mmCIF file with all atom_site columns, C-alpha atoms in Angstrom:
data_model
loop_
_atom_site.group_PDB
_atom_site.id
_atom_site.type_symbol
_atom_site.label_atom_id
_atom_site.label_alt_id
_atom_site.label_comp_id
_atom_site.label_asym_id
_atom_site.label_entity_id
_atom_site.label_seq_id
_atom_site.pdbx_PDB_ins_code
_atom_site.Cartn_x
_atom_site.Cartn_y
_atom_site.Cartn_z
_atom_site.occupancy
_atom_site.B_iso_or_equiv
_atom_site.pdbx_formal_charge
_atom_site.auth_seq_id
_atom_site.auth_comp_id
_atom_site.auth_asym_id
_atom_site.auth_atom_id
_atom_site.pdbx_PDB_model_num
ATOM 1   C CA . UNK A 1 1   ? -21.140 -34.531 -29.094 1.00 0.00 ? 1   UNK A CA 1
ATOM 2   C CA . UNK A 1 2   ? -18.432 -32.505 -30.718 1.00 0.00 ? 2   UNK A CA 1
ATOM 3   C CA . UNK A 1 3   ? -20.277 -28.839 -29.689 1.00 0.00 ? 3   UNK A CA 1
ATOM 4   C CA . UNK A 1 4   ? -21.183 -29.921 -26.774 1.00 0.00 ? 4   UNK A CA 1
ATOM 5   C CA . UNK A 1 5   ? -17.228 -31.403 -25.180 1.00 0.00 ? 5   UNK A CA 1
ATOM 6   C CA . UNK A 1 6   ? -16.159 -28.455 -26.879 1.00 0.00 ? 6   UNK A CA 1
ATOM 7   C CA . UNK A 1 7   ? -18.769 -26.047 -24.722 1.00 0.00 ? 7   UNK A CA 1
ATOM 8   C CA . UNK A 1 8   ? -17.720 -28.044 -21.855 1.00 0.00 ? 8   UNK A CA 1
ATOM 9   C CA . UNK A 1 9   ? -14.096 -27.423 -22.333 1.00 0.00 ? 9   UNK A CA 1
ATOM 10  C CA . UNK A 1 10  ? -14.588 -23.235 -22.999 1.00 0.00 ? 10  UNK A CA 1
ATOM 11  C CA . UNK A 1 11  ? -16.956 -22.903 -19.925 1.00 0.00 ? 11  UNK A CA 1
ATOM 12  C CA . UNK A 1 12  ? -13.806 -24.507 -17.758 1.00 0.00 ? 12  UNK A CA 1
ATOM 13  C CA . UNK A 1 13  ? -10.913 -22.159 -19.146 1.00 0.00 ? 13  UNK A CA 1
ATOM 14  C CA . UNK A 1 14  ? -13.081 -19.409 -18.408 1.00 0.00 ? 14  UNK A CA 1
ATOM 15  C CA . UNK A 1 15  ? -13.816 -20.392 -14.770 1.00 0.00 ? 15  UNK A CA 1
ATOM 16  C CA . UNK A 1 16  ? -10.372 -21.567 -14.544 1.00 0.00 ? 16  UNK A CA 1
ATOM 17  C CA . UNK A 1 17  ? -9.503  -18.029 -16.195 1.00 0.00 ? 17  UNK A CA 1
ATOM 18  C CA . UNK A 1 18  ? -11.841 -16.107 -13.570 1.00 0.00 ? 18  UNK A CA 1
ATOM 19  C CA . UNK A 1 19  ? -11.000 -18.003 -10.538 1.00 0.00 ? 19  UNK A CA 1
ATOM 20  C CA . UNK A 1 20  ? -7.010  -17.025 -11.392 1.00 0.00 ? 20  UNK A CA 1
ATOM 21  C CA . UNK A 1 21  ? -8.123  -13.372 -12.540 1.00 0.00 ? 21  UNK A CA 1
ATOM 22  C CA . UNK A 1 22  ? -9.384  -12.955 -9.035  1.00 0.00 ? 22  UNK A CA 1
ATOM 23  C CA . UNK A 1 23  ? -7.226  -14.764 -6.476  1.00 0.00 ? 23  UNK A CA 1
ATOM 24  C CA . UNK A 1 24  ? -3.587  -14.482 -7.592  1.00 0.00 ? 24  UNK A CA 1
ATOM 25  C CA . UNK A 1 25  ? -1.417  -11.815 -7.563  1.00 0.00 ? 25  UNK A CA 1
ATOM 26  C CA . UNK A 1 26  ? -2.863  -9.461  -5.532  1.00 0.00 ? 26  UNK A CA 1
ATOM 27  C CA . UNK A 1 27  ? -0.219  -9.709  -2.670  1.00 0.00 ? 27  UNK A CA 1
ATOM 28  C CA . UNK A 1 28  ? -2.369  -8.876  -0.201  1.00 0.00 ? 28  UNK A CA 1
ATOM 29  C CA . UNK A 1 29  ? -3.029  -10.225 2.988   1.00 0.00 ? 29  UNK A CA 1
ATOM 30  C CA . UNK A 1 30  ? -6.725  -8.763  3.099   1.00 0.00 ? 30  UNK A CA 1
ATOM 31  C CA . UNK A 1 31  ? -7.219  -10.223 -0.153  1.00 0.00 ? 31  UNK A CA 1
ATOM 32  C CA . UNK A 1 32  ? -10.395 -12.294 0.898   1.00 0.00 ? 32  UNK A CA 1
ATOM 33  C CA . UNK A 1 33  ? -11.944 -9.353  3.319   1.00 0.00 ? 33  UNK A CA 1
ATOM 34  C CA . UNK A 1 34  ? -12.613 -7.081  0.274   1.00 0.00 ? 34  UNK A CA 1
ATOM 35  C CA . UNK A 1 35  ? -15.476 -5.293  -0.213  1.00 0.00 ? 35  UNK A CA 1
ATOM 36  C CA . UNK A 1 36  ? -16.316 -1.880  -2.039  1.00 0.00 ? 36  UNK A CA 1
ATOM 37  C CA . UNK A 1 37  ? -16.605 0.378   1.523   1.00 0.00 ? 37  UNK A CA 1
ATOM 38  C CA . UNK A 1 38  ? -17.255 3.895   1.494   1.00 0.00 ? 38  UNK A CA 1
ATOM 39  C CA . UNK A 1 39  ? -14.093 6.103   2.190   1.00 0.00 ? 39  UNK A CA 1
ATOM 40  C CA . UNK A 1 40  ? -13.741 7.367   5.581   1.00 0.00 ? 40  UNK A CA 1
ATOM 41  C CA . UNK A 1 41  ? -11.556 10.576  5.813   1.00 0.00 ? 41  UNK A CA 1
ATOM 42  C CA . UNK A 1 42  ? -11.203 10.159  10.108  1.00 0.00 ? 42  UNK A CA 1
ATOM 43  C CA . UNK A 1 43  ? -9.289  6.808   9.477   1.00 0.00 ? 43  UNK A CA 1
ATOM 44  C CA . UNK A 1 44  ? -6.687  6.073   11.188  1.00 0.00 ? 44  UNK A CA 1
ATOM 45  C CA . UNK A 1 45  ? -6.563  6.144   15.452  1.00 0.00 ? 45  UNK A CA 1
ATOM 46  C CA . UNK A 1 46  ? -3.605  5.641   18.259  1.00 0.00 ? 46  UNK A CA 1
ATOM 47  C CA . UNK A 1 47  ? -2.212  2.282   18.929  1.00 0.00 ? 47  UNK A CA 1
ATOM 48  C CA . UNK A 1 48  ? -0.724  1.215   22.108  1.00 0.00 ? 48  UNK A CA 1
ATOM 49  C CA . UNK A 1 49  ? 2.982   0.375   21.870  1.00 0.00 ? 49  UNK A CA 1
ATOM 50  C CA . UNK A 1 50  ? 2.379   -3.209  22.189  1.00 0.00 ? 50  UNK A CA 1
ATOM 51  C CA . UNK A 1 51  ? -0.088  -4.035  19.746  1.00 0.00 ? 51  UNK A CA 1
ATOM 52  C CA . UNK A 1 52  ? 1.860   -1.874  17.322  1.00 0.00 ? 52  UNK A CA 1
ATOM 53  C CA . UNK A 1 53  ? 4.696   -4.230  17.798  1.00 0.00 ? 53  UNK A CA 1
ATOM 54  C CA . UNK A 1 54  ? 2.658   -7.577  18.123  1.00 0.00 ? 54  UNK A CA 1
ATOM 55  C CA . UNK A 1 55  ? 1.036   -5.982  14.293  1.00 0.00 ? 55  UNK A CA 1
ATOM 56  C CA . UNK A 1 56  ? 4.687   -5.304  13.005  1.00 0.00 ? 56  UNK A CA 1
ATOM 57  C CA . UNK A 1 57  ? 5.659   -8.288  13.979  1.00 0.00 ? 57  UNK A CA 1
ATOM 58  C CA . UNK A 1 58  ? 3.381   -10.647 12.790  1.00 0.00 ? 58  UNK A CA 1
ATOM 59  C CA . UNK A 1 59  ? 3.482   -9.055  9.261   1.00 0.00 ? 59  UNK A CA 1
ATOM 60  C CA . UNK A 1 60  ? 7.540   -9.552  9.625   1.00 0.00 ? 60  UNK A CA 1
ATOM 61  C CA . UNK A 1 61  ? 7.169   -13.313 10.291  1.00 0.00 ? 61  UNK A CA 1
ATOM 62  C CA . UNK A 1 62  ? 4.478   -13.738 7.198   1.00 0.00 ? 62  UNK A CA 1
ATOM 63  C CA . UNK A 1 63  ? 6.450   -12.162 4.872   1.00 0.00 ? 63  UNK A CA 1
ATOM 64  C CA . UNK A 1 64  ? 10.203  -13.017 5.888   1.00 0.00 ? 64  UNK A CA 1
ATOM 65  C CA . UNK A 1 65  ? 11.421  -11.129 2.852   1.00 0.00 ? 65  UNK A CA 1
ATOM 66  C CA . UNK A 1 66  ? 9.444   -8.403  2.246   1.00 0.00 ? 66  UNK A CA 1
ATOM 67  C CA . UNK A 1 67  ? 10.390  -4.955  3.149   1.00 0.00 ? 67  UNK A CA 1
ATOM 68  C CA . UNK A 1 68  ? 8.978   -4.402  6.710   1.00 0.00 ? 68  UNK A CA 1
ATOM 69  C CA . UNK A 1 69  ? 9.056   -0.397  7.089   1.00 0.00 ? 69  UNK A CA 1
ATOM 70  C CA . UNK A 1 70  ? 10.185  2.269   5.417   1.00 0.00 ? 70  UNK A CA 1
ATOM 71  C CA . UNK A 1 71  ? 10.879  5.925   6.015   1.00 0.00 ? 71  UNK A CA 1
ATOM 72  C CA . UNK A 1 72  ? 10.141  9.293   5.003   1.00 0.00 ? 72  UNK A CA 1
ATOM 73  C CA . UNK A 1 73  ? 11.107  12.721  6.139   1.00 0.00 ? 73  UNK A CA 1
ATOM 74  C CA . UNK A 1 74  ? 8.850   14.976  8.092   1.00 0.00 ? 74  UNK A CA 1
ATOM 75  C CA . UNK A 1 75  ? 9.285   18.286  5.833   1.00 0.00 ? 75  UNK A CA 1
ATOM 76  C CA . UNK A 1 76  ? 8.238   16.777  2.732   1.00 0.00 ? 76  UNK A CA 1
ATOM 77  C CA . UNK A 1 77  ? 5.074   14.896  4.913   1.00 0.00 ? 77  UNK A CA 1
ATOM 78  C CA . UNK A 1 78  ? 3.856   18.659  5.865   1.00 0.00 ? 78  UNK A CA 1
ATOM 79  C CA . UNK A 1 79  ? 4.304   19.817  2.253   1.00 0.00 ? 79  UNK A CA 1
ATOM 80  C CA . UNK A 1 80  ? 2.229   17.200  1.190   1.00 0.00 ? 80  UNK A CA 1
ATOM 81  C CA . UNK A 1 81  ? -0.972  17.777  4.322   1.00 0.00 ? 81  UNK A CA 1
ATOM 82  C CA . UNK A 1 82  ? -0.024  21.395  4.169   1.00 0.00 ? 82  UNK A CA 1
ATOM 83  C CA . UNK A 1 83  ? -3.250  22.229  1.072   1.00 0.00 ? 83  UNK A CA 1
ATOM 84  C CA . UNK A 1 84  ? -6.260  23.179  3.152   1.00 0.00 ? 84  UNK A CA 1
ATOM 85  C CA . UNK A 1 85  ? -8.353  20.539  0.784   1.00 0.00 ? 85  UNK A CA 1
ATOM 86  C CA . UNK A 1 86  ? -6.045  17.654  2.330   1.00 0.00 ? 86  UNK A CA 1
ATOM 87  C CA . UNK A 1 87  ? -7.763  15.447  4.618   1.00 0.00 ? 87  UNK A CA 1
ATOM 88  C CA . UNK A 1 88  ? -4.908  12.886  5.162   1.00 0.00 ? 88  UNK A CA 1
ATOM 89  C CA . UNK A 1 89  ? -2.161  10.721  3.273   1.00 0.00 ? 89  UNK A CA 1
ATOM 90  C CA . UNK A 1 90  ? -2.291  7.859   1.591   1.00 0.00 ? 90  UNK A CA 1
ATOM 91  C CA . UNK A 1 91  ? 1.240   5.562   1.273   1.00 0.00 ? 91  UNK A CA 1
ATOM 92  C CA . UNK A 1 92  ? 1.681   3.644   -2.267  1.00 0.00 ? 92  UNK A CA 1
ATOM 93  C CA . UNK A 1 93  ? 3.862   0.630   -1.795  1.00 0.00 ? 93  UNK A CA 1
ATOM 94  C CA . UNK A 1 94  ? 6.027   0.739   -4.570  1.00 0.00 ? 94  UNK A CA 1
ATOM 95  C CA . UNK A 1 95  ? 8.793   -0.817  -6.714  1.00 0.00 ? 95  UNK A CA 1
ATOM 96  C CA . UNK A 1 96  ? 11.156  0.838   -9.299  1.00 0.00 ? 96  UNK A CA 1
ATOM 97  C CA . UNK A 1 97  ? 10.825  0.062   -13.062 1.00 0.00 ? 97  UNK A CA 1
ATOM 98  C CA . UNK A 1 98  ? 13.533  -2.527  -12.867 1.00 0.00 ? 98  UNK A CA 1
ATOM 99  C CA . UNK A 1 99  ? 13.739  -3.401  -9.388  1.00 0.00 ? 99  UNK A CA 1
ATOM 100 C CA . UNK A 1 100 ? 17.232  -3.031  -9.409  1.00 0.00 ? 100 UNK A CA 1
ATOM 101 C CA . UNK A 1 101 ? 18.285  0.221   -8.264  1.00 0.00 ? 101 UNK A CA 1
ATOM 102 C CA . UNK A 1 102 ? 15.857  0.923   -5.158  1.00 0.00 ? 102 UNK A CA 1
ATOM 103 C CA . UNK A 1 103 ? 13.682  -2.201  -4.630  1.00 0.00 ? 103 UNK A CA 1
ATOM 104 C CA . UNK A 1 104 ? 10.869  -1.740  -2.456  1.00 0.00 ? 104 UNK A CA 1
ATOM 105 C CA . UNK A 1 105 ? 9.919   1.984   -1.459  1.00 0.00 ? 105 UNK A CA 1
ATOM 106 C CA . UNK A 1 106 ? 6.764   3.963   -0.834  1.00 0.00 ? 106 UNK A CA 1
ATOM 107 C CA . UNK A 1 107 ? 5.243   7.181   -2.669  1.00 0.00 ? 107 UNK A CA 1
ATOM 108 C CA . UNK A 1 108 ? 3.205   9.817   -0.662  1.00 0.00 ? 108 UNK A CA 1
ATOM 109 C CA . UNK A 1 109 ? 0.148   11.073  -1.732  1.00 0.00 ? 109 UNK A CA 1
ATOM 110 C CA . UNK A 1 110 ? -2.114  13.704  -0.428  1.00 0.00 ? 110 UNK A CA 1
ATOM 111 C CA . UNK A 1 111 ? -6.256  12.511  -0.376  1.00 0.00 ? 111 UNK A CA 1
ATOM 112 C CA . UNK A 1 112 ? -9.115  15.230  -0.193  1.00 0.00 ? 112 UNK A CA 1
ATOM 113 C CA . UNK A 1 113 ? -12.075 14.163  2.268   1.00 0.00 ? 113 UNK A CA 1
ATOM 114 C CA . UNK A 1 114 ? -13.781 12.309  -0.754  1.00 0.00 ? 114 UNK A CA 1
ATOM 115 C CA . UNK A 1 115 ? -10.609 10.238  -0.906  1.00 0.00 ? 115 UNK A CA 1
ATOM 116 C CA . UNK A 1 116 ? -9.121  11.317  -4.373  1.00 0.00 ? 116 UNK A CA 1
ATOM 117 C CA . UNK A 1 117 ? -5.551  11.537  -4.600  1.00 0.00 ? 117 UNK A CA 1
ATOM 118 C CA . UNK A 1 118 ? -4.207  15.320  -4.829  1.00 0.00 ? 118 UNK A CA 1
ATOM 119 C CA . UNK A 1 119 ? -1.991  14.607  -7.804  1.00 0.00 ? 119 UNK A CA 1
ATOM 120 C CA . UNK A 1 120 ? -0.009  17.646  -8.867  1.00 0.00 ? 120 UNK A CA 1
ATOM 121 C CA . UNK A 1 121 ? -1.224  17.555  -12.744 1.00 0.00 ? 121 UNK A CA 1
ATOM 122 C CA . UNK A 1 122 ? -4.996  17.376  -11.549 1.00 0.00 ? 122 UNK A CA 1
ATOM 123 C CA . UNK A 1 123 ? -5.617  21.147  -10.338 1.00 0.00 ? 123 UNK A CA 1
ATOM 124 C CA . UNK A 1 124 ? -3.325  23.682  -11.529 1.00 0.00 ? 124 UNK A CA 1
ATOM 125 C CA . UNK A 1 125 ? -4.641  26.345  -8.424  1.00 0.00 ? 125 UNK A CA 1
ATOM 126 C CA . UNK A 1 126 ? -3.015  24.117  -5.532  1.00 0.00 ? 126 UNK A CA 1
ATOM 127 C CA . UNK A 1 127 ? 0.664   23.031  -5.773  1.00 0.00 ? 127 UNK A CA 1
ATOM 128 C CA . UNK A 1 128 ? -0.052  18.768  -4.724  1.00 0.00 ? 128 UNK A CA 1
ATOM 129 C CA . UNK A 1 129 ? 3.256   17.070  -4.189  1.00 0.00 ? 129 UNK A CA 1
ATOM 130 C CA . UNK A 1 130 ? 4.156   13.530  -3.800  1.00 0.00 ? 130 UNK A CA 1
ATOM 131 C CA . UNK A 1 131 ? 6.597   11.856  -2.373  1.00 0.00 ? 131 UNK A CA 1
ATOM 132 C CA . UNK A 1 132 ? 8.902   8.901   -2.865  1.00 0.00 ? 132 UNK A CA 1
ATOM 133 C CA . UNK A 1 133 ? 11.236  7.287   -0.417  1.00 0.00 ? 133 UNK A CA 1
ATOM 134 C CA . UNK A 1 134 ? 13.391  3.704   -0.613  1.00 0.00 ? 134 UNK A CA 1
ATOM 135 C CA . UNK A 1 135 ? 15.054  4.225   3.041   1.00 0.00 ? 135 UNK A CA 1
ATOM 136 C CA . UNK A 1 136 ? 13.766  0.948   4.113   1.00 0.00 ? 136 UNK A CA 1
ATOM 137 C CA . UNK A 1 137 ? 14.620  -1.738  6.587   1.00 0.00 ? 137 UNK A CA 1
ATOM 138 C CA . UNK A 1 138 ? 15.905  -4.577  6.382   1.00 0.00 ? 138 UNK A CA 1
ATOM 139 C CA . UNK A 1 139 ? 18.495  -2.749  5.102   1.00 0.00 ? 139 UNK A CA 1
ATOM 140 C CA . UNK A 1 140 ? 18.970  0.587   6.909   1.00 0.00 ? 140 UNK A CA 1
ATOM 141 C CA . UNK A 1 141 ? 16.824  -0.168  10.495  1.00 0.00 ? 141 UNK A CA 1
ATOM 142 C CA . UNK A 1 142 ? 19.062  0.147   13.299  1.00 0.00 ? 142 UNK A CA 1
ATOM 143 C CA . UNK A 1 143 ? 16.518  2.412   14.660  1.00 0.00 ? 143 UNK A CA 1
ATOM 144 C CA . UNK A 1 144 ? 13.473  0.017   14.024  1.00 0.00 ? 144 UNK A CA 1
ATOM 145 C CA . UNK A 1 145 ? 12.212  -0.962  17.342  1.00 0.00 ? 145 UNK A CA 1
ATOM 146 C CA . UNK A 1 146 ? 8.943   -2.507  15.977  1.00 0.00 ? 146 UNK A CA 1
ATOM 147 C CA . UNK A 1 147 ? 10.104  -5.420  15.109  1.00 0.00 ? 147 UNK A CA 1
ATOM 148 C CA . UNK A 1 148 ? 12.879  -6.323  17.134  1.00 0.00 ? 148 UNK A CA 1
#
């Protein structure tokens, strides 16, 4: 009786363990939608204005305190597409070590058509950059017109 409440009890902290393992923390609000998908390089189209708001704003009124754009300057963006093996960017969301200095920011990342990162350390024949920015609203977003 002893083996088997015992059994009983290990086979529920491990579901309990799994079910937690693979629902919490993720912070994402396609958490449930996920599925291993091939990478598609063309991703990415035009929005209309309004649906680009109505999408900006619903994300602002889900997650009241979370950082809802941020900004980076257009040089460093063509450094980054400017190797002929980058098919697009990709946009980290990102916090610093301590969260105290910057708080929420982004880092830039070139991605080659089979969707690898172009990381500077990887390929010493290309110069890869990345790039980090913390210019972020709510804080700085007079210009925001997204969400307003």
């Amino acid at each position: 009786m002893k083996n088997s409440t015992a059994t009983l009890s290990l086979a529920g902290l491990a579901a309990g363990a799994v079910y937690l393992l693979t629902r919490s923390g993720r912070g994402d609000a396609d958490w449930g939608k996920r599925r291993k998908k091939p990478f598609k390089p063309g991703a990415g189209k035009e929005v209309e204005e309004d649906k680009a708001r109505e999408y900006a704003r619903a994300y602002k009124n889900k997650y009241k305190h979370n950082t809802s754009s941020n900004y980076c300057n257009k040089s460093i963006i063509q450094q980054i597409l400017e190797p002929k093996e980058c098919a697009g960017l990709r946009i980290y969301r990102v916090l610093d070590a301590d969260n105290r200095e910057h708080g929420h920011g982004i880092v830039l990342v070139g991605v080659d058509l089979n969707g690898n990162d172009l990381l500077p350390g990887k390929r010493l024949a290309a110069k890869y950059l990345l790039a980090a920015s913390y210019e972020k609203c709510p804080e700085n977003c007079d210009g925001n017109q997204l969400t307003n």
